[in-house]
mmCIF file of C-alpha atoms and ligand atoms in Angstrom:
data_model
loop_
_atom_site.group_PDB
_atom_site.id
_atom_site.type_symbol
_atom_site.label_atom_id
_atom_site.label_comp_id
_atom_site.label_asym_id
_atom_site.label_seq_id
_atom_site.Cartn_x
_atom_site.Cartn_y
_atom_site.Cartn_z
ATOM 1 C CA MET A 15 30.366 17.132 -5.164
ATOM 2 C CA ASN A 16 30.051 17.704 -1.466
ATOM 3 C CA GLY A 17 32.457 15.357 0.282
ATOM 4 C CA GLU A 18 30.994 16.265 3.677
ATOM 5 C CA SER A 19 27.572 14.848 2.972
ATOM 6 C CA SER A 20 26.560 11.811 4.997
ATOM 7 C CA MET A 21 24.205 10.669 2.269
ATOM 8 C CA ILE A 22 25.152 9.085 -1.033
ATOM 9 C CA LEU A 23 23.098 8.519 -4.154
ATOM 10 C CA ILE A 24 24.000 5.325 -6.029
ATOM 11 C CA GLY A 25 22.620 4.887 -9.550
ATOM 12 C CA ILE A 26 22.706 1.255 -10.726
ATOM 13 C CA GLY A 27 22.272 -0.036 -14.292
ATOM 14 C CA THR A 28 21.975 2.020 -17.446
ATOM 15 C CA ALA A 29 18.589 3.645 -16.836
ATOM 16 C CA GLY A 30 19.241 3.746 -13.065
ATOM 17 C CA ALA A 31 22.442 5.703 -13.657
ATOM 18 C CA ALA A 32 20.633 8.110 -15.971
ATOM 19 C CA ILE A 33 17.923 8.743 -13.375
ATOM 20 C CA ALA A 34 20.526 9.218 -10.614
ATOM 21 C CA ARG A 35 22.470 11.641 -12.810
ATOM 22 C CA GLY A 36 19.280 13.663 -13.343
ATOM 23 C CA VAL A 37 18.499 13.690 -9.633
ATOM 24 C CA SER A 38 22.028 14.781 -8.841
ATOM 25 C CA ARG A 39 21.755 17.621 -11.356
ATOM 26 C CA ALA A 40 18.612 18.804 -9.580
ATOM 27 C CA PHE A 41 20.759 19.172 -6.471
ATOM 28 C CA GLY A 42 23.289 21.368 -8.196
ATOM 29 C CA GLY A 43 25.973 18.777 -7.520
ATOM 30 C CA GLY A 44 25.461 19.017 -3.753
ATOM 31 C CA LEU A 45 24.945 15.315 -3.330
ATOM 32 C CA ARG A 46 27.547 12.543 -3.185
ATOM 33 C CA LEU A 47 26.992 10.426 -6.254
ATOM 34 C CA VAL A 48 28.316 7.218 -7.711
ATOM 35 C CA LEU A 49 27.076 5.399 -10.792
ATOM 36 C CA ALA A 50 27.569 1.660 -11.221
ATOM 37 C CA ASP A 51 26.873 -0.400 -14.313
ATOM 38 C CA THR A 52 28.154 -3.419 -16.184
ATOM 39 C CA ASP A 53 28.076 -1.331 -19.363
ATOM 40 C CA ALA A 54 31.207 0.802 -19.812
ATOM 41 C CA ALA A 55 29.269 3.237 -22.035
ATOM 42 C CA THR A 56 27.399 4.476 -18.949
ATOM 43 C CA GLY A 57 30.678 5.837 -17.611
ATOM 44 C CA GLU A 58 31.165 7.905 -20.728
ATOM 45 C CA ALA A 59 27.985 9.875 -20.053
ATOM 46 C CA GLY A 60 29.628 11.616 -17.083
ATOM 47 C CA GLY A 61 29.615 11.365 -13.288
ATOM 48 C CA PRO A 62 31.747 9.268 -10.935
ATOM 49 C CA PHE A 63 31.509 5.765 -12.371
ATOM 50 C CA THR A 64 32.262 2.231 -11.236
ATOM 51 C CA LEU A 65 32.325 -0.593 -13.761
ATOM 52 C CA LEU A 66 30.828 -3.796 -12.394
ATOM 53 C CA GLY A 67 31.856 -7.256 -13.592
ATOM 54 C CA GLY A 68 34.676 -5.990 -15.760
ATOM 55 C CA ASP A 69 36.400 -9.369 -16.013
ATOM 56 C CA ARG A 70 33.193 -11.289 -16.454
ATOM 57 C CA LEU A 71 31.263 -9.073 -18.846
ATOM 58 C CA SER A 72 33.993 -6.928 -20.398
ATOM 59 C CA GLY A 73 31.962 -3.757 -20.024
ATOM 60 C CA ARG A 74 29.225 -4.859 -22.387
ATOM 61 C CA GLY A 75 26.289 -4.980 -19.976
ATOM 62 C CA ALA A 76 24.367 -7.941 -18.580
ATOM 63 C CA GLY A 77 22.148 -8.319 -21.646
ATOM 64 C CA GLY A 78 18.945 -8.492 -19.633
ATOM 65 C CA ASP A 79 20.208 -11.413 -17.525
ATOM 66 C CA VAL A 80 19.598 -10.783 -13.832
ATOM 67 C CA VAL A 81 21.887 -13.635 -12.787
ATOM 68 C CA ALA A 82 24.717 -12.149 -14.846
ATOM 69 C CA GLY A 83 24.051 -8.754 -13.224
ATOM 70 C CA ARG A 84 24.174 -10.338 -9.788
ATOM 71 C CA LEU A 85 27.373 -12.241 -10.394
ATOM 72 C CA ALA A 86 29.010 -9.166 -11.874
ATOM 73 C CA ALA A 87 28.156 -7.185 -8.765
ATOM 74 C CA GLU A 88 29.245 -9.980 -6.464
ATOM 75 C CA ASP A 89 32.666 -9.854 -8.130
ATOM 76 C CA SER A 90 33.108 -6.139 -7.830
ATOM 77 C CA VAL A 91 30.706 -4.512 -5.383
ATOM 78 C CA LYS A 92 33.582 -3.811 -2.979
ATOM 79 C CA VAL A 93 34.881 -1.150 -5.341
ATOM 80 C CA LEU A 94 32.014 1.004 -4.070
ATOM 81 C CA ASP A 95 33.684 1.091 -0.661
ATOM 82 C CA GLU A 96 35.979 3.906 -1.657
ATOM 83 C CA HIS A 97 32.879 6.102 -1.939
ATOM 84 C CA LEU A 98 31.380 5.143 1.411
ATOM 85 C CA ASP A 99 33.559 6.928 3.951
ATOM 86 C CA GLY A 100 31.325 8.739 6.429
ATOM 87 C CA VAL A 101 28.143 7.660 4.667
ATOM 88 C CA ARG A 102 25.202 7.183 7.034
ATOM 89 C CA LEU A 103 22.468 6.698 4.463
ATOM 90 C CA ALA A 104 22.611 5.336 0.915
ATOM 91 C CA ILE A 105 19.875 5.978 -1.618
ATOM 92 C CA ILE A 106 19.952 3.492 -4.473
ATOM 93 C CA VAL A 107 18.197 4.439 -7.686
ATOM 94 C CA THR A 108 17.576 1.796 -10.297
ATOM 95 C CA ALA A 109 15.269 0.630 -13.063
ATOM 96 C CA LEU A 110 14.185 -3.003 -12.912
ATOM 97 C CA GLY A 111 13.630 -5.011 -16.075
ATOM 98 C CA GLY A 112 17.201 -5.453 -17.332
ATOM 99 C CA GLY A 113 19.990 -7.542 -15.823
ATOM 100 C CA THR A 114 22.103 -5.002 -13.979
ATOM 101 C CA GLY A 115 19.446 -2.851 -12.353
ATOM 102 C CA GLY A 116 17.913 -5.836 -10.585
ATOM 103 C CA GLY A 117 20.887 -8.118 -9.958
ATOM 104 C CA ALA A 118 23.442 -5.504 -8.971
ATOM 105 C CA THR A 119 20.980 -3.601 -6.784
ATOM 106 C CA LEU A 120 20.390 -6.725 -4.736
ATOM 107 C CA GLU A 121 24.111 -7.313 -4.226
ATOM 108 C CA THR A 122 24.756 -3.646 -3.464
ATOM 109 C CA ALA A 123 21.993 -3.497 -0.854
ATOM 110 C CA LYS A 124 23.372 -6.650 0.782
ATOM 111 C CA HIS A 125 26.871 -5.222 0.775
ATOM 112 C CA LEU A 126 25.716 -1.944 2.324
ATOM 113 C CA SER A 127 23.806 -3.809 4.981
ATOM 114 C CA ALA A 128 26.910 -5.836 5.845
ATOM 115 C CA ARG A 129 28.797 -2.562 6.272
ATOM 116 C CA GLY A 130 26.057 -1.175 8.529
ATOM 117 C CA VAL A 131 24.967 1.455 6.002
ATOM 118 C CA PRO A 132 21.181 1.729 5.719
ATOM 119 C CA SER A 133 19.784 1.787 2.212
ATOM 120 C CA VAL A 134 16.645 3.145 0.640
ATOM 121 C CA VAL A 135 15.909 1.838 -2.857
ATOM 122 C CA PHE A 136 13.871 3.704 -5.466
ATOM 123 C CA ALA A 137 13.252 1.330 -8.372
ATOM 124 C CA THR A 138 11.070 1.775 -11.429
ATOM 125 C CA THR A 139 9.283 -1.315 -12.733
ATOM 126 C CA PRO A 140 8.857 -1.824 -16.481
ATOM 127 C CA PHE A 141 6.082 -0.544 -18.677
ATOM 128 C CA SER A 142 3.616 -3.286 -19.551
ATOM 129 C CA PHE A 143 4.410 -2.715 -23.220
ATOM 130 C CA GLU A 144 7.995 -3.865 -22.575
ATOM 131 C CA GLY A 145 6.734 -7.436 -22.439
ATOM 132 C CA GLU A 146 6.557 -10.381 -20.101
ATOM 133 C CA ASP A 147 10.312 -11.118 -19.939
ATOM 134 C CA ARG A 148 11.141 -7.743 -18.452
ATOM 135 C CA GLN A 149 8.163 -7.863 -16.110
ATOM 136 C CA ARG A 150 9.325 -11.279 -14.933
ATOM 137 C CA ASN A 151 12.872 -10.013 -14.428
ATOM 138 C CA ALA A 152 11.514 -7.251 -12.242
ATOM 139 C CA ARG A 153 9.030 -9.362 -10.308
ATOM 140 C CA GLY A 154 11.623 -12.044 -9.626
ATOM 141 C CA ILE A 155 14.035 -9.716 -7.891
ATOM 142 C CA MET A 156 11.696 -7.311 -6.093
ATOM 143 C CA SER A 157 11.123 -9.263 -2.917
ATOM 144 C CA MET A 158 14.828 -10.108 -2.655
ATOM 145 C CA ILE A 159 15.732 -6.430 -2.900
ATOM 146 C CA GLU A 160 13.036 -5.688 -0.374
ATOM 147 C CA ASP A 161 14.623 -8.111 2.071
ATOM 148 C CA ALA A 162 18.135 -6.780 1.528
ATOM 149 C CA ALA A 163 17.391 -3.045 1.684
ATOM 150 C CA ASN A 164 15.936 -1.130 4.593
ATOM 151 C CA SER A 165 13.197 0.589 2.608
ATOM 152 C CA THR A 166 12.089 0.142 -0.966
ATOM 153 C CA PHE A 167 9.882 2.174 -3.244
ATOM 154 C CA PHE A 168 8.803 0.461 -6.440
ATOM 155 C CA LEU A 169 7.562 2.963 -8.970
ATOM 156 C CA PRO A 170 5.589 1.418 -11.841
ATOM 157 C CA LEU A 171 6.440 3.311 -15.014
ATOM 158 C CA ASP A 172 2.877 2.710 -16.257
ATOM 159 C CA LYS A 173 1.614 4.791 -13.352
ATOM 160 C CA LEU A 174 4.410 7.335 -13.315
ATOM 161 C CA VAL A 175 3.673 8.216 -16.890
ATOM 162 C CA ASP A 176 -0.013 7.758 -17.293
ATOM 163 C CA ASN A 177 -1.102 8.055 -20.931
ATOM 164 C CA VAL A 178 2.396 8.746 -22.239
ATOM 165 C CA ASP A 179 4.244 5.892 -23.890
ATOM 166 C CA ASN A 180 7.359 7.874 -24.499
ATOM 167 C CA MET A 181 10.661 6.936 -22.871
ATOM 168 C CA GLN A 182 11.942 10.504 -22.672
ATOM 169 C CA GLU A 183 8.869 11.586 -20.761
ATOM 170 C CA ALA A 184 9.139 8.454 -18.610
ATOM 171 C CA MET A 185 12.717 9.283 -17.737
ATOM 172 C CA ARG A 186 11.835 12.880 -16.861
ATOM 173 C CA ARG A 187 8.974 11.734 -14.647
ATOM 174 C CA ALA A 188 11.130 9.120 -12.941
ATOM 175 C CA ILE A 189 13.803 11.736 -12.245
ATOM 176 C CA ASP A 190 11.278 14.218 -10.869
ATOM 177 C CA THR A 191 9.620 11.685 -8.646
ATOM 178 C CA VAL A 192 12.785 10.193 -7.260
ATOM 179 C CA ALA A 193 14.245 13.687 -6.803
ATOM 180 C CA SER A 194 11.384 14.696 -4.553
ATOM 181 C CA GLY A 195 11.861 11.612 -2.367
ATOM 182 C CA VAL A 196 15.604 12.125 -2.230
ATOM 183 C CA THR A 197 15.096 15.794 -1.387
ATOM 184 C CA LEU A 198 13.028 14.890 1.616
ATOM 185 C CA PHE A 199 15.575 12.453 3.006
ATOM 186 C CA TRP A 200 18.480 14.742 2.241
ATOM 187 C CA ARG A 201 16.938 17.743 3.894
ATOM 188 C CA LEU A 202 15.673 15.832 6.897
ATOM 189 C CA VAL A 203 19.123 14.440 7.463
ATOM 190 C CA GLU A 204 21.107 17.585 6.773
ATOM 191 C CA ARG A 205 18.949 20.706 6.911
ATOM 192 C CA PRO A 206 15.736 20.175 8.829
ATOM 193 C CA GLY A 207 13.079 22.876 9.075
ATOM 194 C CA TYR A 208 11.298 24.085 12.160
ATOM 195 C CA ILE A 209 9.343 20.883 12.713
ATOM 196 C CA ARG A 210 12.248 18.522 12.966
ATOM 197 C CA LEU A 211 12.443 14.838 12.725
ATOM 198 C CA ASP A 212 15.196 13.637 14.973
ATOM 199 C CA THR A 213 17.867 11.941 12.876
ATOM 200 C CA GLU A 214 17.741 8.815 15.022
ATOM 201 C CA ARG A 215 13.980 8.728 14.550
ATOM 202 C CA LEU A 216 14.416 9.014 10.798
ATOM 203 C CA ARG A 217 16.957 6.196 10.830
ATOM 204 C CA HIS A 218 14.577 4.177 12.943
ATOM 205 C CA ILE A 219 11.715 4.740 10.476
ATOM 206 C CA ILE A 220 13.871 3.845 7.504
ATOM 207 C CA SER A 221 15.421 0.839 9.178
ATOM 208 C CA GLY A 222 12.221 -1.100 9.459
ATOM 209 C CA ALA A 223 10.072 0.511 6.848
ATOM 210 C CA GLY A 224 9.997 -2.255 4.246
ATOM 211 C CA ARG A 225 8.090 -1.675 1.050
ATOM 212 C CA GLY A 226 6.691 1.807 0.724
ATOM 213 C CA ARG A 227 4.668 3.948 -1.599
ATOM 214 C CA PHE A 228 5.267 7.580 -2.086
ATOM 215 C CA ALA A 229 3.983 10.578 -3.921
ATOM 216 C CA ALA A 230 4.979 14.210 -4.099
ATOM 217 C CA VAL A 231 2.674 17.081 -4.999
ATOM 218 C CA THR A 232 3.234 20.803 -5.209
ATOM 219 C CA ALA A 233 0.724 23.633 -5.053
ATOM 220 C CA GLN A 234 0.686 27.369 -4.655
ATOM 221 C CA GLY A 235 -1.670 30.237 -4.027
ATOM 222 C CA GLN A 236 -4.591 30.423 -1.682
ATOM 223 C CA GLY A 237 -5.920 27.038 -0.724
ATOM 224 C CA ARG A 238 -2.604 25.359 -1.506
ATOM 225 C CA ALA A 239 -2.699 23.280 1.685
ATOM 226 C CA SER A 240 -6.129 21.823 0.868
ATOM 227 C CA GLU A 241 -5.068 21.294 -2.709
ATOM 228 C CA VAL A 242 -2.030 19.199 -1.833
ATOM 229 C CA VAL A 243 -4.101 17.033 0.478
ATOM 230 C CA ASP A 244 -6.752 16.544 -2.234
ATOM 231 C CA ARG A 245 -4.175 15.610 -4.788
ATOM 232 C CA LEU A 246 -2.368 13.199 -2.483
ATOM 233 C CA ILE A 247 -5.667 11.446 -1.824
ATOM 234 C CA ARG A 248 -6.186 11.111 -5.586
ATOM 235 C CA SER A 249 -2.640 9.992 -6.306
ATOM 236 C CA GLU A 250 -2.356 6.750 -8.259
ATOM 237 C CA MET A 251 1.103 6.264 -6.810
ATOM 238 C CA LEU A 252 -0.305 5.915 -3.316
ATOM 239 C CA ALA A 253 -3.189 3.741 -4.389
ATOM 240 C CA THR A 254 -1.006 0.777 -5.324
ATOM 241 C CA SER A 255 -1.481 -1.314 -2.259
ATOM 242 C CA SER A 256 0.158 -4.589 -1.534
ATOM 243 C CA GLY A 257 -0.455 -4.283 2.173
ATOM 244 C CA PRO A 258 -1.929 -2.050 4.843
ATOM 245 C CA VAL A 259 -0.244 1.173 5.888
ATOM 246 C CA ARG A 260 1.825 0.713 8.969
ATOM 247 C CA SER A 261 3.676 4.002 9.227
ATOM 248 C CA THR A 262 3.389 7.336 7.502
ATOM 249 C CA LEU A 263 6.069 9.934 6.933
ATOM 250 C CA CYS A 264 4.892 13.310 5.716
ATOM 251 C CA GLY A 265 7.413 15.951 4.698
ATOM 252 C CA ILE A 266 6.373 19.499 3.932
ATOM 253 C CA LEU A 267 8.881 21.475 1.891
ATOM 254 C CA ALA A 268 8.143 25.181 1.799
ATOM 255 C CA GLY A 269 9.468 28.713 1.950
ATOM 256 C CA ASP A 270 9.313 31.229 4.796
ATOM 257 C CA ASP A 271 5.619 31.884 4.178
ATOM 258 C CA LEU A 272 4.531 28.471 5.441
ATOM 259 C CA LEU A 273 1.765 28.979 7.992
ATOM 260 C CA LEU A 274 1.248 26.811 11.029
ATOM 261 C CA SER A 275 -2.424 26.579 10.060
ATOM 262 C CA GLU A 276 -1.327 25.091 6.733
ATOM 263 C CA VAL A 277 0.874 22.551 8.487
ATOM 264 C CA GLY A 278 -2.131 21.625 10.626
ATOM 265 C CA LYS A 279 -4.410 21.291 7.615
ATOM 266 C CA ILE A 280 -1.970 19.058 5.774
ATOM 267 C CA ALA A 281 -1.224 16.935 8.836
ATOM 268 C CA ASP A 282 -4.927 16.455 9.596
ATOM 269 C CA GLY A 283 -5.844 15.742 5.988
ATOM 270 C CA VAL A 284 -3.061 13.253 5.451
ATOM 271 C CA ARG A 285 -3.542 11.563 8.796
ATOM 272 C CA GLY A 286 -7.259 11.224 8.108
ATOM 273 C CA ALA A 287 -6.787 9.639 4.695
ATOM 274 C CA PHE A 288 -3.669 7.546 5.224
ATOM 275 C CA ALA A 289 -3.722 6.639 8.872
ATOM 276 C CA GLY A 290 -1.017 4.222 9.922
ATOM 277 C CA LEU A 291 0.115 3.034 13.293
ATOM 278 C CA THR A 292 2.684 5.820 13.439
ATOM 279 C CA PHE A 293 2.583 9.235 11.827
ATOM 280 C CA ASP A 294 5.689 11.390 11.505
ATOM 281 C CA LEU A 295 5.640 14.928 10.261
ATOM 282 C CA ALA A 296 8.555 17.162 9.364
ATOM 283 C CA THR A 297 9.008 20.434 7.560
ATOM 284 C CA VAL A 298 11.884 21.520 5.398
ATOM 285 C CA ASN A 299 12.431 25.214 4.948
ATOM 286 C CA ASP A 300 13.933 26.436 1.718
ATOM 287 C CA GLU A 301 12.885 29.942 0.797
ATOM 288 C CA ALA A 302 15.021 30.075 -2.315
ATOM 289 C CA THR A 303 13.446 27.016 -3.889
ATOM 290 C CA PHE A 304 9.929 26.799 -2.546
ATOM 291 C CA SER A 305 8.952 30.430 -2.032
ATOM 292 C CA GLY A 306 5.191 30.731 -2.470
ATOM 293 C CA ARG A 307 4.761 27.008 -2.904
ATOM 294 C CA ILE A 308 4.272 23.957 -0.795
ATOM 295 C CA SER A 309 5.605 20.594 -1.820
ATOM 296 C CA VAL A 310 4.441 17.621 0.188
ATOM 297 C CA VAL A 311 6.207 14.290 0.010
ATOM 298 C CA LEU A 312 4.153 11.511 1.510
ATOM 299 C CA MET A 313 5.630 8.094 2.229
ATOM 300 C CA LEU A 314 3.475 5.197 3.319
ATOM 301 C CA PHE A 315 5.195 2.112 4.676
ATOM 302 C CA GLU A 316 3.704 -1.297 4.979
ATOM 303 C CA SER A 317 5.997 -2.673 7.642
ATOM 304 C CA GLY A 318 6.492 -1.304 11.107
ATOM 305 C CA ALA A 319 9.481 -0.010 12.928
ATOM 306 C CA LYS A 320 11.996 -2.484 14.199
ATOM 307 C CA ALA A 321 11.837 -4.001 17.591
ATOM 308 C CA GLU A 322 13.449 -1.789 20.198
ATOM 309 C CA ASP A 323 16.507 -3.992 20.627
ATOM 310 C CA GLU A 324 17.251 -3.649 16.923
ATOM 311 C CA ALA A 325 16.673 0.081 17.099
ATOM 312 C CA ARG A 326 19.439 0.906 19.547
ATOM 313 C CA PRO A 327 22.027 3.329 18.193
ATOM 314 C CA GLY A 328 24.847 1.249 16.798
ATOM 315 C CA SER A 329 22.630 -1.678 15.969
ATOM 316 C CA VAL A 330 19.828 0.199 14.327
ATOM 317 C CA MET A 331 20.765 -0.470 10.757
ATOM 318 C CA SER A 332 22.183 -3.923 10.931
ATOM 319 C CA GLY A 333 20.435 -7.143 11.635
ATOM 320 C CA ARG A 334 17.331 -8.425 10.024
ATOM 321 C CA ARG A 335 14.095 -6.574 9.840
ATOM 322 C CA ARG A 336 11.183 -7.928 11.790
ATOM 323 C CA ARG A 337 8.374 -8.476 9.318
ATOM 324 C CA THR A 338 5.157 -6.933 10.524
ATOM 325 C CA LYS A 339 3.053 -7.049 7.402
ATOM 326 C CA GLY A 340 -0.625 -7.316 7.969
ATOM 327 C CA ALA A 341 -0.439 -5.898 11.468
ATOM 328 C CA LEU A 342 -2.760 -3.274 12.878
ATOM 329 C CA SER A 343 -3.735 -0.540 10.489
ATOM 330 C CA SER A 344 -6.775 1.368 9.500
ATOM 331 C CA GLY A 345 -5.358 1.456 5.950
ATOM 332 C CA PRO A 346 -5.769 4.130 3.354
ATOM 333 C CA THR A 347 -9.240 5.444 2.731
ATOM 334 C CA GLY A 348 -11.093 7.716 0.379
ATOM 335 C CA ARG A 349 -9.221 7.230 -2.894
ATOM 336 C CA GLY A 350 -11.740 5.116 -4.731
ATOM 337 C CA ARG A 351 -13.872 7.889 -6.150
ATOM 338 C CA PHE A 352 -10.818 9.836 -7.307
ATOM 339 C CA LYS A 353 -9.156 6.842 -8.876
ATOM 340 C CA ASN A 354 -9.305 8.057 -12.443
ATOM 341 C CA ALA A 355 -8.932 11.781 -11.802
ATOM 342 C CA GLU A 356 -6.638 13.809 -14.060
ATOM 343 C CA PRO A 357 -3.607 15.590 -12.568
ATOM 344 C CA THR A 358 -4.093 19.271 -11.832
ATOM 345 C CA ILE A 359 -2.451 21.569 -14.310
ATOM 346 C CA TRP A 360 -1.897 25.135 -13.128
ATOM 347 C CA ASN A 361 -0.883 27.831 -15.598
ATOM 348 C CA GLY A 362 0.143 25.150 -18.038
ATOM 349 C CA GLU A 363 2.394 23.476 -15.481
ATOM 350 C CA ASP A 364 1.911 20.085 -13.928
ATOM 351 C CA LEU A 365 2.105 20.846 -10.253
ATOM 352 C CA ASP A 366 2.976 17.246 -9.470
ATOM 353 C CA ILE A 367 6.461 17.988 -10.720
ATOM 354 C CA PRO A 368 8.719 19.280 -7.962
ATOM 355 C CA THR A 369 9.255 22.998 -8.244
ATOM 356 C CA PHE A 370 13.002 22.860 -8.421
ATOM 357 C CA ILE A 371 12.765 20.645 -11.459
ATOM 358 C CA ARG A 372 10.005 22.593 -13.225
ATOM 359 C CA LYS A 373 11.847 25.844 -12.678
ATOM 360 C CA ASN A 374 15.180 24.266 -13.487
ATOM 361 C CA LEU A 375 16.567 25.541 -10.205
ATOM 362 C CA ASN A 376 19.643 24.259 -8.526
ATOM 363 C CA LEU A 377 19.297 23.537 -4.861
ATOM 364 C CA ASP A 378 22.101 25.364 -3.197
ATOM 365 C CA PHE A 379 23.071 23.720 0.044
HETATM 366 N N1 GTP B 28 12.341 5.952 -17.600
HETATM 367 C C1 GTP B 28 13.096 5.270 -18.496
HETATM 368 N N2 GTP B 28 13.239 4.007 -18.280
HETATM 369 C C2 GTP B 28 14.015 3.323 -19.124
HETATM 370 C C3 GTP B 28 14.700 3.893 -20.215
HETATM 371 N N3 GTP B 28 15.392 2.919 -20.821
HETATM 372 C C4 GTP B 28 15.145 1.809 -20.123
HETATM 373 N N4 GTP B 28 14.306 2.044 -19.099
HETATM 374 C C5 GTP B 28 13.762 1.133 -18.093
HETATM 375 O O1 GTP B 28 14.844 0.531 -17.450
HETATM 376 C C6 GTP B 28 14.669 -0.859 -17.434
HETATM 377 C C7 GTP B 28 16.029 -1.477 -17.359
HETATM 378 O O2 GTP B 28 16.722 -1.240 -18.571
HETATM 379 P P1 GTP B 28 18.263 -0.929 -18.603
HETATM 380 O O3 GTP B 28 18.614 0.152 -17.686
HETATM 381 O O4 GTP B 28 18.618 -0.750 -20.034
HETATM 382 O O5 GTP B 28 18.875 -2.309 -18.049
HETATM 383 P P2 GTP B 28 20.173 -2.479 -17.160
HETATM 384 O O6 GTP B 28 19.813 -2.385 -15.731
HETATM 385 O O7 GTP B 28 21.252 -1.591 -17.671
HETATM 386 O O8 GTP B 28 20.540 -4.014 -17.411
HETATM 387 P P3 GTP B 28 21.399 -4.622 -18.638
HETATM 388 O O9 GTP B 28 21.387 -3.620 -19.744
HETATM 389 O O10 GTP B 28 20.703 -5.888 -18.941
HETATM 390 O O11 GTP B 28 22.767 -4.823 -18.095
HETATM 391 C C8 GTP B 28 13.844 -1.130 -18.667
HETATM 392 O O12 GTP B 28 13.132 -2.348 -18.573
HETATM 393 C C9 GTP B 28 12.930 0.055 -18.706
HETATM 394 O O13 GTP B 28 11.786 -0.167 -17.906
HETATM 395 C C10 GTP B 28 14.512 5.267 -20.450
HETATM 396 O O14 GTP B 28 15.051 5.864 -21.387
HETATM 397 N N5 GTP B 28 13.677 5.920 -19.567
HETATM 398 MG MG1 MG B 29 22.348 -1.713 -19.495
#
C-alpha cells in the first residue's frame, strides 16, 4: 500500500469489497484501499477491513435490508477516519441490490462530504434476473447516493455483461470497468501525461458532476484512434441516458508512441458524438502498460460544474451541488444505428477490457 497517495479506494458491501479488491490488485497494491462490510467474512478474504455495525449486526451482514445497512454504517462510519489522513479524493466501489452496498455507501458518502473529502461512486445495479426486490433496493437508494456523493456512475450489470448470465464473468467485467475509471482518476491526480488536466480543474469537474456514464475501450494497430472513437459511439454503457450530457471528460491512456494526430482524431470524434457544455481532455502516459495501445476512458456527466462561489479552493468539495439537469446540451448523437452492435474482438481478445487487466500486468507507480 502506498501511504503517500492522496486517493483512496473504498469497497463497500460483500460484492463491492470483492470488486475493490480486484481493482486494487490491478494497481499492484499502489492504491490506498479499505474494505467495509457488515459481514465479518469479507474481512477474511484479505485487504484492510473495517467491520460496520458490529454491535447491531454481529458481523452477519445486513441480510438485504438497506435500512439495516444504513443504521450499521451510521453507528460505525467514523472508524473509516483512520484511513483518511491526507486523502483528497475517495473512490467508493459498491454493488447495489443488497443491504450494505446501498445503505452503507450512502452514509459513507455523507460522512466524507462532511469531512470535505470529495467522493466518486462506482456502483453496479442488479441483473434483472435477480428479481424485483433487489432492483427496488437499488432504485430506492440511487438518488440518495447521487445527492450525497460528488459524482456517481451506476453500472447496470445487465449491460456490463451482455449475453452472459454468469456471476464470475460479471465480477470480472465489473472489476475491469471500474479499474479503467479508477485508473483515469488516479493518473490524472498523481501522474498526468503531456496534456494535463489541472488538479483543481479535475476537482471542480468531479465536485459538480452528478450522475455520469462512462465507458473504456482499448485498441491497437493502425487505425486505433478511429477504432476507439467508433467503439465509444457504439457503447451500450454510454447509451443509457437519464439526462442530457452537460460535461465530458475524455482521458487517453497510452504509451510513448501516442501521436498528436491521434489525440486530435479522438478529441474531434468524441466531441462530435458526445458534445456537452464543457469538454475536458487529458492524456496519461504509461509506456510500460499501454505500449502500442490506446485506452480511452470517456465520462459523460449530466450535471454541470458548480457555481463559481462553490468552486473556490477550500470550499470546492463541501456544500451542496447546484442541480443543473436539463440545462443546455446538444446531447449524445449517432448511437442509434450501432445500438445492437457486437463488441470488437481482436486476436481472440475483447479490446474493451483494459490492457493491464487482460495482460495481467501490475501498474507500477
Ligand atoms: N458482479 C458480481 N456481482 C455480484 C456478485 N454477488 C453479488 N453481486 C451483486 O451485488 C449485489 C449486492 O449483493 P451483496 O454484495 O451480496 O450485498 P451486500 O451489499 O453485501 O449487502 P448484505 O449482504 O445484504 O449486507 C447483488 O444484488 C448483485 O447484483 C458477484 O459474484 N459478482
Ligand atoms: Mg453481504
